[in-house]
CSV table of N, CA, C and O in Angstrom, one decimal:
chain,number,residue,atom,x,y,z
G,1,UNK,N,-13.4,-9.0,0.4
G,1,UNK,CA,-12.5,-9.1,-0.6
G,1,UNK,C,-11.1,-8.9,-0.1
G,1,UNK,O,-10.1,-9.6,-0.5
G,2,UNK,N,-10.9,-8.0,0.9
G,2,UNK,CA,-9.6,-7.7,1.5
G,2,UNK,C,-9.0,-9.0,2.1
G,2,UNK,O,-7.9,-9.3,1.9
G,3,UNK,N,-9.9,-9.7,2.9
G,3,UNK,CA,-9.4,-10.9,3.6
G,3,UNK,C,-9.0,-11.9,2.6
G,3,UNK,O,-8.0,-12.7,2.8
G,4,UNK,N,-9.7,-12.1,1.5
G,4,UNK,CA,-9.3,-13.1,0.5
G,4,UNK,C,-8.0,-12.8,-0.2
G,4,UNK,O,-7.2,-13.7,-0.4
G,5,UNK,N,-7.7,-11.6,-0.5
G,5,UNK,CA,-6.5,-11.2,-1.1
G,5,UNK,C,-5.3,-11.5,-0.1
G,5,UNK,O,-4.3,-12.0,-0.5
G,6,UNK,N,-5.5,-11.1,1.2
G,6,UNK,CA,-4.5,-11.3,2.2
G,6,UNK,C,-4.2,-12.8,2.4
G,6,UNK,O,-3.1,-13.2,2.7
G,7,UNK,N,-5.2,-13.7,2.2
G,7,UNK,CA,-5.0,-15.1,2.3
G,7,UNK,C,-3.9,-15.6,1.3
G,7,UNK,O,-3.3,-16.6,1.5
G,8,UNK,N,-3.8,-14.9,0.2
G,8,UNK,CA,-2.8,-15.3,-0.8
G,8,UNK,C,-1.4,-14.8,-0.4
G,8,UNK,O,-0.4,-15.2,-1.1
G,9,UNK,N,-1.2,-14.1,0.6
G,9,UNK,CA,0.1,-13.6,1.1
G,9,UNK,C,0.4,-12.1,0.7
G,9,UNK,O,1.4,-11.6,1.0
G,10,UNK,N,-0.6,-11.5,0.0
G,10,UNK,CA,-0.4,-10.1,-0.4
G,10,UNK,C,-1.0,-9.2,0.7
G,10,UNK,O,-2.2,-9.3,1.0
G,11,UNK,N,-0.2,-8.3,1.3
G,11,UNK,CA,-0.8,-7.3,2.2
G,11,UNK,C,-1.7,-6.4,1.5
G,11,UNK,O,-1.5,-6.0,0.4
G,12,UNK,N,-2.8,-6.0,2.2
G,12,UNK,CA,-3.8,-5.1,1.6
G,12,UNK,C,-4.0,-3.9,2.6
G,12,UNK,O,-4.1,-4.2,3.8
G,13,UNK,N,-4.2,-2.7,2.1
G,13,UNK,CA,-4.6,-1.6,3.0
G,13,UNK,C,-6.0,-1.2,2.5
G,13,UNK,O,-6.2,-1.0,1.3
G,14,UNK,N,-6.8,-1.0,3.5
G,14,UNK,CA,-8.2,-0.6,3.2
G,14,UNK,C,-8.3,0.9,3.6
G,14,UNK,O,-8.3,1.2,4.8
G,15,UNK,N,-8.3,1.8,2.6
G,15,UNK,CA,-8.5,3.2,2.8
G,15,UNK,C,-10.0,3.4,2.8
G,15,UNK,O,-10.7,3.2,1.9
G,16,UNK,N,-10.5,3.9,4.0
G,16,UNK,CA,-11.9,4.0,4.1
G,16,UNK,C,-12.4,5.3,4.8
G,16,UNK,O,-11.6,5.8,5.6
G,17,UNK,N,-13.6,5.6,4.6
G,17,UNK,CA,-14.2,6.8,5.3
G,17,UNK,C,-14.9,6.4,6.5
G,17,UNK,O,-15.2,7.2,7.4
G,18,UNK,N,-15.3,5.1,6.6
G,18,UNK,CA,-16.1,4.7,7.8
G,18,UNK,C,-15.4,3.5,8.4
G,18,UNK,O,-15.5,2.3,8.0
G,19,UNK,N,-14.5,3.8,9.4
G,19,UNK,CA,-13.6,2.7,10.0
G,19,UNK,C,-14.4,1.6,10.5
G,19,UNK,O,-14.0,0.4,10.4
G,20,UNK,N,-15.6,1.8,11.2
G,20,UNK,CA,-16.3,0.6,11.8
G,20,UNK,C,-16.7,-0.4,10.7
G,20,UNK,O,-16.8,-1.6,11.0
G,21,UNK,N,-17.0,0.0,9.5
G,21,UNK,CA,-17.3,-0.9,8.4
G,21,UNK,C,-16.1,-1.7,8.1
G,21,UNK,O,-16.2,-3.0,7.9
G,22,UNK,N,-14.9,-1.1,8.0
G,22,UNK,CA,-13.7,-1.9,7.7
G,22,UNK,C,-13.4,-2.9,8.8
G,22,UNK,O,-13.0,-4.0,8.5
G,23,UNK,N,-13.7,-2.5,10.0
G,23,UNK,CA,-13.5,-3.4,11.2
G,23,UNK,C,-14.5,-4.6,11.1
G,23,UNK,O,-14.1,-5.7,11.3
G,24,UNK,N,-15.7,-4.3,10.7
G,24,UNK,CA,-16.7,-5.3,10.6
G,24,UNK,C,-16.4,-6.3,9.5
G,24,UNK,O,-16.6,-7.5,9.7
G,25,UNK,N,-15.8,-5.9,8.3
G,25,UNK,CA,-15.5,-6.8,7.3
G,25,UNK,C,-14.2,-7.5,7.5
G,25,UNK,O,-13.8,-8.4,6.7
G,26,UNK,N,-13.4,-7.1,8.5
G,26,UNK,CA,-12.2,-7.9,8.9
G,26,UNK,C,-10.9,-7.4,8.2
G,26,UNK,O,-10.0,-8.1,8.2
G,27,UNK,N,-10.9,-6.2,7.7
G,27,UNK,CA,-9.7,-5.6,7.2
G,27,UNK,C,-8.6,-5.5,8.3
G,27,UNK,O,-8.9,-5.1,9.4
G,28,UNK,N,-7.4,-5.9,7.9
G,28,UNK,CA,-6.3,-5.9,8.9
G,28,UNK,C,-5.6,-4.6,9.0
G,28,UNK,O,-5.1,-4.2,10.0
G,29,UNK,N,-5.4,-3.9,7.8
G,29,UNK,CA,-4.7,-2.6,7.8
G,29,UNK,C,-5.7,-1.6,7.3
G,29,UNK,O,-6.1,-1.6,6.1
G,30,UNK,N,-6.0,-0.7,8.2
G,30,UNK,CA,-7.0,0.3,7.9
G,30,UNK,C,-6.5,1.7,8.0
G,30,UNK,O,-5.8,2.1,9.0
G,31,UNK,N,-6.6,2.5,6.9
G,31,UNK,CA,-6.2,3.9,6.9
G,31,UNK,C,-7.5,4.8,6.7
G,31,UNK,O,-8.1,4.7,5.7
G,32,UNK,N,-7.8,5.6,7.7
G,32,UNK,CA,-9.0,6.4,7.6
G,32,UNK,C,-8.8,7.5,6.5
G,32,UNK,O,-7.7,8.0,6.3
G,33,UNK,N,-9.9,7.7,5.7
G,33,UNK,CA,-9.9,8.7,4.7
G,33,UNK,C,-10.6,10.0,5.2
G,33,UNK,O,-10.9,10.1,6.4
G,34,UNK,N,-10.8,10.9,4.3
G,34,UNK,CA,-11.4,12.2,4.7
G,34,UNK,C,-12.9,12.2,4.9
G,34,UNK,O,-13.3,12.5,6.0
G,35,UNK,N,-13.6,12.0,3.8
G,35,UNK,CA,-15.1,12.1,3.9
G,35,UNK,C,-15.7,11.2,2.8
G,35,UNK,O,-15.1,11.0,1.8
G,36,UNK,N,-16.9,10.8,3.0
G,36,UNK,CA,-17.6,9.9,2.0
G,36,UNK,C,-17.6,10.5,0.6
G,36,UNK,O,-17.2,9.8,-0.4
G,37,UNK,N,-18.0,11.8,0.4
G,37,UNK,CA,-18.0,12.3,-1.0
G,37,UNK,C,-16.6,12.5,-1.6
G,37,UNK,O,-16.4,12.5,-2.8
G,38,UNK,N,-15.6,12.7,-0.7
G,38,UNK,CA,-14.2,12.9,-1.2
G,38,UNK,C,-13.2,12.2,-0.3
G,38,UNK,O,-12.5,12.8,0.5
G,39,UNK,N,-13.1,10.9,-0.5
G,39,UNK,CA,-12.3,10.1,0.5
G,39,UNK,C,-10.8,10.4,0.4
G,39,UNK,O,-10.2,10.4,1.5
G,40,UNK,N,-10.3,10.8,-0.7
G,40,UNK,CA,-8.8,11.1,-0.7
G,40,UNK,C,-8.6,12.6,-1.0
G,40,UNK,O,-7.5,12.9,-1.6
G,41,UNK,N,-9.4,13.4,-0.6
G,41,UNK,CA,-9.2,14.8,-0.8
G,41,UNK,C,-10.2,15.8,-0.2
G,41,UNK,O,-11.1,15.3,0.6
G,42,UNK,N,-10.0,17.0,-0.4
G,42,UNK,CA,-10.9,18.1,0.1
G,42,UNK,C,-10.9,19.2,-0.9
G,42,UNK,O,-10.0,19.9,-1.1
G,43,UNK,N,-12.0,19.3,-1.7
G,43,UNK,CA,-12.1,20.2,-2.8
G,43,UNK,C,-12.0,21.7,-2.4
G,43,UNK,O,-11.8,22.6,-3.2
G,44,UNK,N,-12.2,21.9,-1.1
G,44,UNK,CA,-12.1,23.3,-0.6
G,44,UNK,C,-10.7,23.8,-0.4
G,44,UNK,O,-10.5,25.0,-0.2
G,45,UNK,N,-9.7,22.9,-0.5
G,45,UNK,CA,-8.3,23.3,-0.3
G,45,UNK,C,-7.7,23.8,-1.7
G,45,UNK,O,-8.2,23.4,-2.7
G,46,UNK,N,-6.7,24.6,-1.6
G,46,UNK,CA,-6.0,25.0,-2.8
G,46,UNK,C,-5.1,23.8,-3.3
G,46,UNK,O,-5.0,22.8,-2.6
G,47,UNK,N,-4.6,23.9,-4.5
G,47,UNK,CA,-3.9,22.7,-5.1
G,47,UNK,C,-2.7,22.2,-4.2
G,47,UNK,O,-2.6,21.0,-4.1
G,48,UNK,N,-2.0,23.1,-3.7
G,48,UNK,CA,-0.8,22.7,-2.8
G,48,UNK,C,-1.3,21.9,-1.6
G,48,UNK,O,-0.7,20.9,-1.2
G,49,UNK,N,-2.3,22.5,-0.9
G,49,UNK,CA,-2.8,21.8,0.3
G,49,UNK,C,-3.5,20.5,0.0
G,49,UNK,O,-3.3,19.5,0.7
G,50,UNK,N,-4.2,20.4,-1.1
G,50,UNK,CA,-4.8,19.2,-1.6
G,50,UNK,C,-3.8,18.1,-1.8
G,50,UNK,O,-3.9,16.9,-1.4
G,51,UNK,N,-2.7,18.5,-2.5
G,51,UNK,CA,-1.6,17.5,-2.8
G,51,UNK,C,-1.0,17.0,-1.5
G,51,UNK,O,-0.7,15.8,-1.4
G,52,UNK,N,-0.7,17.9,-0.6
G,52,UNK,CA,-0.2,17.5,0.7
G,52,UNK,C,-1.1,16.5,1.5
G,52,UNK,O,-0.6,15.6,2.1
G,53,UNK,N,-2.4,16.8,1.4
G,53,UNK,CA,-3.4,16.0,2.1
G,53,UNK,C,-3.4,14.6,1.5
G,53,UNK,O,-3.3,13.6,2.2
G,54,UNK,N,-3.4,14.5,0.2
G,54,UNK,CA,-3.5,13.2,-0.5
G,54,UNK,C,-2.2,12.5,-0.3
G,54,UNK,O,-2.2,11.3,0.0
G,55,UNK,N,-1.0,13.2,-0.3
G,55,UNK,CA,0.3,12.5,-0.1
G,55,UNK,C,0.3,11.9,1.3
G,55,UNK,O,0.9,10.9,1.5
G,56,UNK,N,-0.2,12.6,2.3
G,56,UNK,CA,-0.2,12.1,3.7
G,56,UNK,C,-1.0,10.8,3.8
G,56,UNK,O,-0.5,9.9,4.5
G,57,UNK,N,-2.1,10.7,3.1
G,57,UNK,CA,-2.9,9.5,3.2
G,57,UNK,C,-2.2,8.4,2.5
G,57,UNK,O,-2.1,7.2,3.0
G,58,UNK,N,-1.6,8.6,1.4
G,58,UNK,CA,-0.9,7.6,0.6
G,58,UNK,C,0.4,7.2,1.4
G,58,UNK,O,0.7,6.0,1.5
G,59,UNK,N,1.1,8.1,2.1
G,59,UNK,CA,2.2,7.7,2.9
G,59,UNK,C,1.8,6.8,4.0
G,59,UNK,O,2.5,5.9,4.4
G,60,UNK,N,0.6,7.1,4.7
G,60,UNK,CA,0.1,6.2,5.7
G,60,UNK,C,-0.2,4.8,5.2
G,60,UNK,O,0.1,3.8,5.8
G,61,UNK,N,-0.7,4.8,4.0
G,61,UNK,CA,-1.1,3.5,3.4
G,61,UNK,C,0.2,2.7,3.1
G,61,UNK,O,0.3,1.5,3.3
G,62,UNK,N,1.2,3.4,2.6
G,62,UNK,CA,2.5,2.7,2.3
G,62,UNK,C,3.1,2.2,3.6
G,62,UNK,O,3.6,1.0,3.7
G,63,UNK,N,3.1,3.0,4.6
G,63,UNK,CA,3.6,2.6,5.9
G,63,UNK,C,2.8,1.3,6.4
G,63,UNK,O,3.4,0.4,7.0
G,64,UNK,N,1.5,1.4,6.3
G,64,UNK,CA,0.7,0.2,6.7
G,64,UNK,C,1.0,-1.0,5.9
G,64,UNK,O,1.1,-2.1,6.5
G,65,UNK,N,1.3,-0.9,4.6
G,65,UNK,CA,1.7,-2.1,3.8
G,65,UNK,C,2.9,-2.7,4.3
G,65,UNK,O,3.1,-3.9,4.2
G,66,UNK,N,3.9,-1.9,4.8
G,66,UNK,CA,5.2,-2.4,5.2
G,66,UNK,C,5.3,-2.8,6.6
G,66,UNK,O,6.3,-3.1,7.1
G,67,UNK,N,4.1,-2.7,7.4
G,67,UNK,CA,4.1,-2.9,8.8
G,67,UNK,C,3.5,-4.3,9.0
G,67,UNK,O,2.4,-4.6,8.5
G,68,UNK,N,4.2,-5.1,9.8
G,68,UNK,CA,3.6,-6.4,10.2
G,68,UNK,C,2.5,-6.1,11.2
G,68,UNK,O,2.7,-5.4,12.2
G,69,UNK,N,1.4,-6.7,11.0
G,69,UNK,CA,0.3,-6.6,12.0
G,69,UNK,C,-0.2,-7.9,12.5
G,69,UNK,O,-0.1,-8.9,11.8
G,70,UNK,N,-0.7,-7.9,13.7
G,70,UNK,CA,-1.3,-9.1,14.2
G,70,UNK,C,-2.8,-8.8,14.5
G,70,UNK,O,-3.1,-8.3,15.6
G,71,UNK,N,-3.6,-8.9,13.5
G,71,UNK,CA,-5.0,-8.6,13.7
G,71,UNK,C,-5.3,-7.2,13.1
G,71,UNK,O,-4.4,-6.6,12.5
G,72,UNK,N,-6.4,-6.7,13.4
G,72,UNK,CA,-6.9,-5.4,12.8
G,72,UNK,C,-6.1,-4.2,13.4
G,72,UNK,O,-6.0,-4.1,14.7
G,73,UNK,N,-5.6,-3.4,12.6
G,73,UNK,CA,-4.9,-2.2,13.0
G,73,UNK,C,-5.3,-1.0,12.2
G,73,UNK,O,-5.4,-1.0,11.0
G,74,UNK,N,-5.7,0.1,12.9
G,74,UNK,CA,-6.1,1.3,12.3
G,74,UNK,C,-4.8,2.3,12.4
G,74,UNK,O,-4.3,2.5,13.4
G,75,UNK,N,-4.4,2.7,11.2
G,75,UNK,CA,-3.2,3.6,11.1
G,75,UNK,C,-3.7,5.1,11.1
G,75,UNK,O,-4.0,5.6,10.0
G,76,UNK,N,-3.8,5.6,12.3
G,76,UNK,CA,-4.3,7.0,12.4
G,76,UNK,C,-3.2,8.0,12.0
G,76,UNK,O,-3.5,8.9,11.2
G,77,UNK,N,-2.1,7.9,12.5
G,77,UNK,CA,-0.9,8.8,12.2
G,77,UNK,C,0.3,8.1,12.1
G,77,UNK,O,0.7,7.1,12.6
């Protein structure tokens, strides 16, 4: 689905917990998530730490959206 959306000219970021799957399906902008049961968070953190963690992932995704890529790119940091 990611590839089909990008064909229309809209950039897409795939936030995922298993990067090899995203690579297999052909996603161009990939942002690794935390873990399968909690992709955008960590319930063992306090509220402030949890918010910072989530904000970091979203900031990476926004950076990925605004970055021109030539093929598959994993945005680690």
